[in-house]
Amino acid sequence: DQKMLEEAERFLRHASEVDAADPTILSNFAAVLVELRKYAEAIKCCERALAVEPDNYEALCNLSFAQRRTSAFAEAILVSSWR
């Protein structure tokens, strides 16, 4: 439900401002951002989470998903498959 996602976004945005280095908060925030199709911001959250905890599975999965949804990544696939 869109309203619940927007509420979760507000809550997790605030939580990530209070504790900017908590990989669980950042990964959860990224997951919500992905659902809201805010991929660039989700990628930044994942990168912040992975800077603190490089093996964070959720952040890695969210990062992968968000990257696959960006036009830059899609263009990179087209270029590499063309070669």
mmCIF file with all atom_site columns, C-alpha atoms in Angstrom:
data_model
loop_
_atom_site.group_PDB
_atom_site.id
_atom_site.type_symbol
_atom_site.label_atom_id
_atom_site.label_alt_id
_atom_site.label_comp_id
_atom_site.label_asym_id
_atom_site.label_entity_id
_atom_site.label_seq_id
_atom_site.pdbx_PDB_ins_code
_atom_site.Cartn_x
_atom_site.Cartn_y
_atom_site.Cartn_z
_atom_site.occupancy
_atom_site.B_iso_or_equiv
_atom_site.pdbx_formal_charge
_atom_site.auth_seq_id
_atom_site.auth_comp_id
_atom_site.auth_asym_id
_atom_site.auth_atom_id
_atom_site.pdbx_PDB_model_num
ATOM 1  C CA . ASP A 1 1  ? 0.000  0.000  0.000   1.00 0.00 ? 1  ASP A CA 1
ATOM 2  C CA . GLN A 1 2  ? 1.436  3.365  -1.084  1.00 0.00 ? 2  GLN A CA 1
ATOM 3  C CA . LYS A 1 3  ? 0.447  5.188  2.101   1.00 0.00 ? 3  LYS A CA 1
ATOM 4  C CA . MET A 1 4  ? 2.236  2.636  4.291   1.00 0.00 ? 4  MET A CA 1
ATOM 5  C CA . LEU A 1 5  ? 5.357  2.839  2.130   1.00 0.00 ? 5  LEU A CA 1
ATOM 6  C CA . GLU A 1 6  ? 5.389  6.627  2.380   1.00 0.00 ? 6  GLU A CA 1
ATOM 7  C CA . GLU A 1 7  ? 4.992  6.409  6.159   1.00 0.00 ? 7  GLU A CA 1
ATOM 8  C CA . ALA A 1 8  ? 7.832  3.882  6.338   1.00 0.00 ? 8  ALA A CA 1
ATOM 9  C CA . GLU A 1 9  ? 9.959  6.186  4.191   1.00 0.00 ? 9  GLU A CA 1
ATOM 10 C CA . ARG A 1 10 ? 9.419  9.113  6.593   1.00 0.00 ? 10 ARG A CA 1
ATOM 11 C CA . PHE A 1 11 ? 10.164 6.953  9.633   1.00 0.00 ? 11 PHE A CA 1
ATOM 12 C CA . LEU A 1 12 ? 13.297 5.376  8.160   1.00 0.00 ? 12 LEU A CA 1
ATOM 13 C CA . ARG A 1 13 ? 14.560 8.682  6.762   1.00 0.00 ? 13 ARG A CA 1
ATOM 14 C CA . HIS A 1 14 ? 14.384 10.102 10.283  1.00 0.00 ? 14 HIS A CA 1
ATOM 15 C CA . ALA A 1 15 ? 15.997 6.982  11.767  1.00 0.00 ? 15 ALA A CA 1
ATOM 16 C CA . SER A 1 16 ? 18.841 7.167  9.223   1.00 0.00 ? 16 SER A CA 1
ATOM 17 C CA . GLU A 1 17 ? 19.441 10.794 10.210  1.00 0.00 ? 17 GLU A CA 1
ATOM 18 C CA . VAL A 1 18 ? 19.561 9.882  13.901  1.00 0.00 ? 18 VAL A CA 1
ATOM 19 C CA . ASP A 1 19 ? 21.902 6.906  13.342  1.00 0.00 ? 19 ASP A CA 1
ATOM 20 C CA . ALA A 1 20 ? 23.571 7.397  9.963   1.00 0.00 ? 20 ALA A CA 1
ATOM 21 C CA . ALA A 1 21 ? 25.857 4.384  10.399  1.00 0.00 ? 21 ALA A CA 1
ATOM 22 C CA . ASP A 1 22 ? 23.338 1.654  11.227  1.00 0.00 ? 22 ASP A CA 1
ATOM 23 C CA . PRO A 1 23 ? 23.423 -0.796 8.313   1.00 0.00 ? 23 PRO A CA 1
ATOM 24 C CA . THR A 1 24 ? 20.081 -2.359 9.279   1.00 0.00 ? 24 THR A CA 1
ATOM 25 C CA . ILE A 1 25 ? 18.291 0.991  9.194   1.00 0.00 ? 25 ILE A CA 1
ATOM 26 C CA . LEU A 1 26 ? 19.988 1.913  5.915   1.00 0.00 ? 26 LEU A CA 1
ATOM 27 C CA . SER A 1 27 ? 19.189 -1.421 4.296   1.00 0.00 ? 27 SER A CA 1
ATOM 28 C CA . ASN A 1 28 ? 15.547 -1.262 5.372   1.00 0.00 ? 28 ASN A CA 1
ATOM 29 C CA . PHE A 1 29 ? 15.348 2.328  4.143   1.00 0.00 ? 29 PHE A CA 1
ATOM 30 C CA . ALA A 1 30 ? 16.798 1.220  0.798   1.00 0.00 ? 30 ALA A CA 1
ATOM 31 C CA . ALA A 1 31 ? 14.212 -1.561 0.505   1.00 0.00 ? 31 ALA A CA 1
ATOM 32 C CA . VAL A 1 32 ? 11.402 0.952  0.999   1.00 0.00 ? 32 VAL A CA 1
ATOM 33 C CA . LEU A 1 33 ? 12.979 3.347  -1.497  1.00 0.00 ? 33 LEU A CA 1
ATOM 34 C CA . VAL A 1 34 ? 13.186 0.535  -4.059  1.00 0.00 ? 34 VAL A CA 1
ATOM 35 C CA . GLU A 1 35 ? 9.482  -0.171 -3.570  1.00 0.00 ? 35 GLU A CA 1
ATOM 36 C CA . LEU A 1 36 ? 8.819  3.542  -4.116  1.00 0.00 ? 36 LEU A CA 1
ATOM 37 C CA . ARG A 1 37 ? 11.009 3.423  -7.252  1.00 0.00 ? 37 ARG A CA 1
ATOM 38 C CA . LYS A 1 38 ? 13.495 5.905  -5.817  1.00 0.00 ? 38 LYS A CA 1
ATOM 39 C CA . TYR A 1 39 ? 16.402 3.880  -7.118  1.00 0.00 ? 39 TYR A CA 1
ATOM 40 C CA . ALA A 1 40 ? 19.188 6.487  -7.004  1.00 0.00 ? 40 ALA A CA 1
ATOM 41 C CA . GLU A 1 41 ? 18.491 7.223  -3.355  1.00 0.00 ? 41 GLU A CA 1
ATOM 42 C CA . ALA A 1 42 ? 18.220 3.495  -2.596  1.00 0.00 ? 42 ALA A CA 1
ATOM 43 C CA . ILE A 1 43 ? 21.640 2.929  -4.150  1.00 0.00 ? 43 ILE A CA 1
ATOM 44 C CA . LYS A 1 44 ? 23.139 5.633  -1.915  1.00 0.00 ? 44 LYS A CA 1
ATOM 45 C CA . CYS A 1 45 ? 21.593 4.033  1.185   1.00 0.00 ? 45 CYS A CA 1
ATOM 46 C CA . CYS A 1 46 ? 22.964 0.643  0.222   1.00 0.00 ? 46 CYS A CA 1
ATOM 47 C CA . GLU A 1 47 ? 26.412 2.065  -0.384  1.00 0.00 ? 47 GLU A CA 1
ATOM 48 C CA . ARG A 1 48 ? 26.344 3.703  3.054   1.00 0.00 ? 48 ARG A CA 1
ATOM 49 C CA . ALA A 1 49 ? 25.256 0.426  4.670   1.00 0.00 ? 49 ALA A CA 1
ATOM 50 C CA . LEU A 1 50 ? 27.942 -1.524 2.834   1.00 0.00 ? 50 LEU A CA 1
ATOM 51 C CA . ALA A 1 51 ? 30.616 0.974  3.856   1.00 0.00 ? 51 ALA A CA 1
ATOM 52 C CA . VAL A 1 52 ? 29.873 0.006  7.464   1.00 0.00 ? 52 VAL A CA 1
ATOM 53 C CA . GLU A 1 53 ? 29.115 -3.685 6.906   1.00 0.00 ? 53 GLU A CA 1
ATOM 54 C CA . PRO A 1 54 ? 30.473 -4.929 3.549   1.00 0.00 ? 54 PRO A CA 1
ATOM 55 C CA . ASP A 1 55 ? 28.844 -8.366 3.851   1.00 0.00 ? 55 ASP A CA 1
ATOM 56 C CA . ASN A 1 56 ? 25.330 -7.096 4.604   1.00 0.00 ? 56 ASN A CA 1
ATOM 57 C CA . TYR A 1 57 ? 23.225 -9.452 2.495   1.00 0.00 ? 57 TYR A CA 1
ATOM 58 C CA . GLU A 1 58 ? 20.110 -7.274 2.476   1.00 0.00 ? 58 GLU A CA 1
ATOM 59 C CA . ALA A 1 59 ? 22.054 -4.201 1.387   1.00 0.00 ? 59 ALA A CA 1
ATOM 60 C CA . LEU A 1 60 ? 23.755 -6.204 -1.369  1.00 0.00 ? 60 LEU A CA 1
ATOM 61 C CA . CYS A 1 61 ? 20.413 -7.517 -2.623  1.00 0.00 ? 61 CYS A CA 1
ATOM 62 C CA . ASN A 1 62 ? 18.770 -4.093 -2.481  1.00 0.00 ? 62 ASN A CA 1
ATOM 63 C CA . LEU A 1 63 ? 21.756 -2.547 -4.264  1.00 0.00 ? 63 LEU A CA 1
ATOM 64 C CA . SER A 1 64 ? 21.611 -5.141 -7.012  1.00 0.00 ? 64 SER A CA 1
ATOM 65 C CA . PHE A 1 65 ? 17.873 -4.672 -7.481  1.00 0.00 ? 65 PHE A CA 1
ATOM 66 C CA . ALA A 1 66 ? 18.120 -0.870 -7.552  1.00 0.00 ? 66 ALA A CA 1
ATOM 67 C CA . GLN A 1 67 ? 21.044 -0.941 -9.992  1.00 0.00 ? 67 GLN A CA 1
ATOM 68 C CA . ARG A 1 68 ? 19.112 -3.180 -12.360 1.00 0.00 ? 68 ARG A CA 1
ATOM 69 C CA . ARG A 1 69 ? 16.332 -0.602 -12.409 1.00 0.00 ? 69 ARG A CA 1
ATOM 70 C CA . THR A 1 70 ? 18.465 2.401  -13.345 1.00 0.00 ? 70 THR A CA 1
ATOM 71 C CA . SER A 1 71 ? 18.762 3.472  -16.946 1.00 0.00 ? 71 SER A CA 1
ATOM 72 C CA . ALA A 1 72 ? 22.555 3.736  -16.654 1.00 0.00 ? 72 ALA A CA 1
ATOM 73 C CA . PHE A 1 73 ? 22.802 0.062  -15.706 1.00 0.00 ? 73 PHE A CA 1
ATOM 74 C CA . ALA A 1 74 ? 20.450 -0.938 -18.507 1.00 0.00 ? 74 ALA A CA 1
ATOM 75 C CA . GLU A 1 75 ? 22.614 0.987  -20.963 1.00 0.00 ? 75 GLU A CA 1
ATOM 76 C CA . ALA A 1 76 ? 25.717 -0.742 -19.609 1.00 0.00 ? 76 ALA A CA 1
ATOM 77 C CA . ILE A 1 77 ? 24.142 -4.141 -20.261 1.00 0.00 ? 77 ILE A CA 1
ATOM 78 C CA . LEU A 1 78 ? 23.270 -3.174 -23.819 1.00 0.00 ? 78 LEU A CA 1
ATOM 79 C CA . VAL A 1 79 ? 26.814 -1.977 -24.487 1.00 0.00 ? 79 VAL A CA 1
ATOM 80 C CA . SER A 1 80 ? 28.448 -5.062 -23.006 1.00 0.00 ? 80 SER A CA 1
ATOM 81 C CA . SER A 1 81 ? 26.117 -7.455 -24.822 1.00 0.00 ? 81 SER A CA 1
ATOM 82 C CA . TRP A 1 82 ? 26.730 -5.653 -28.094 1.00 0.00 ? 82 TRP A CA 1
ATOM 83 C CA . ARG A 1 83 ? 30.467 -6.392 -27.881 1.00 0.00 ? 83 ARG A CA 1
#
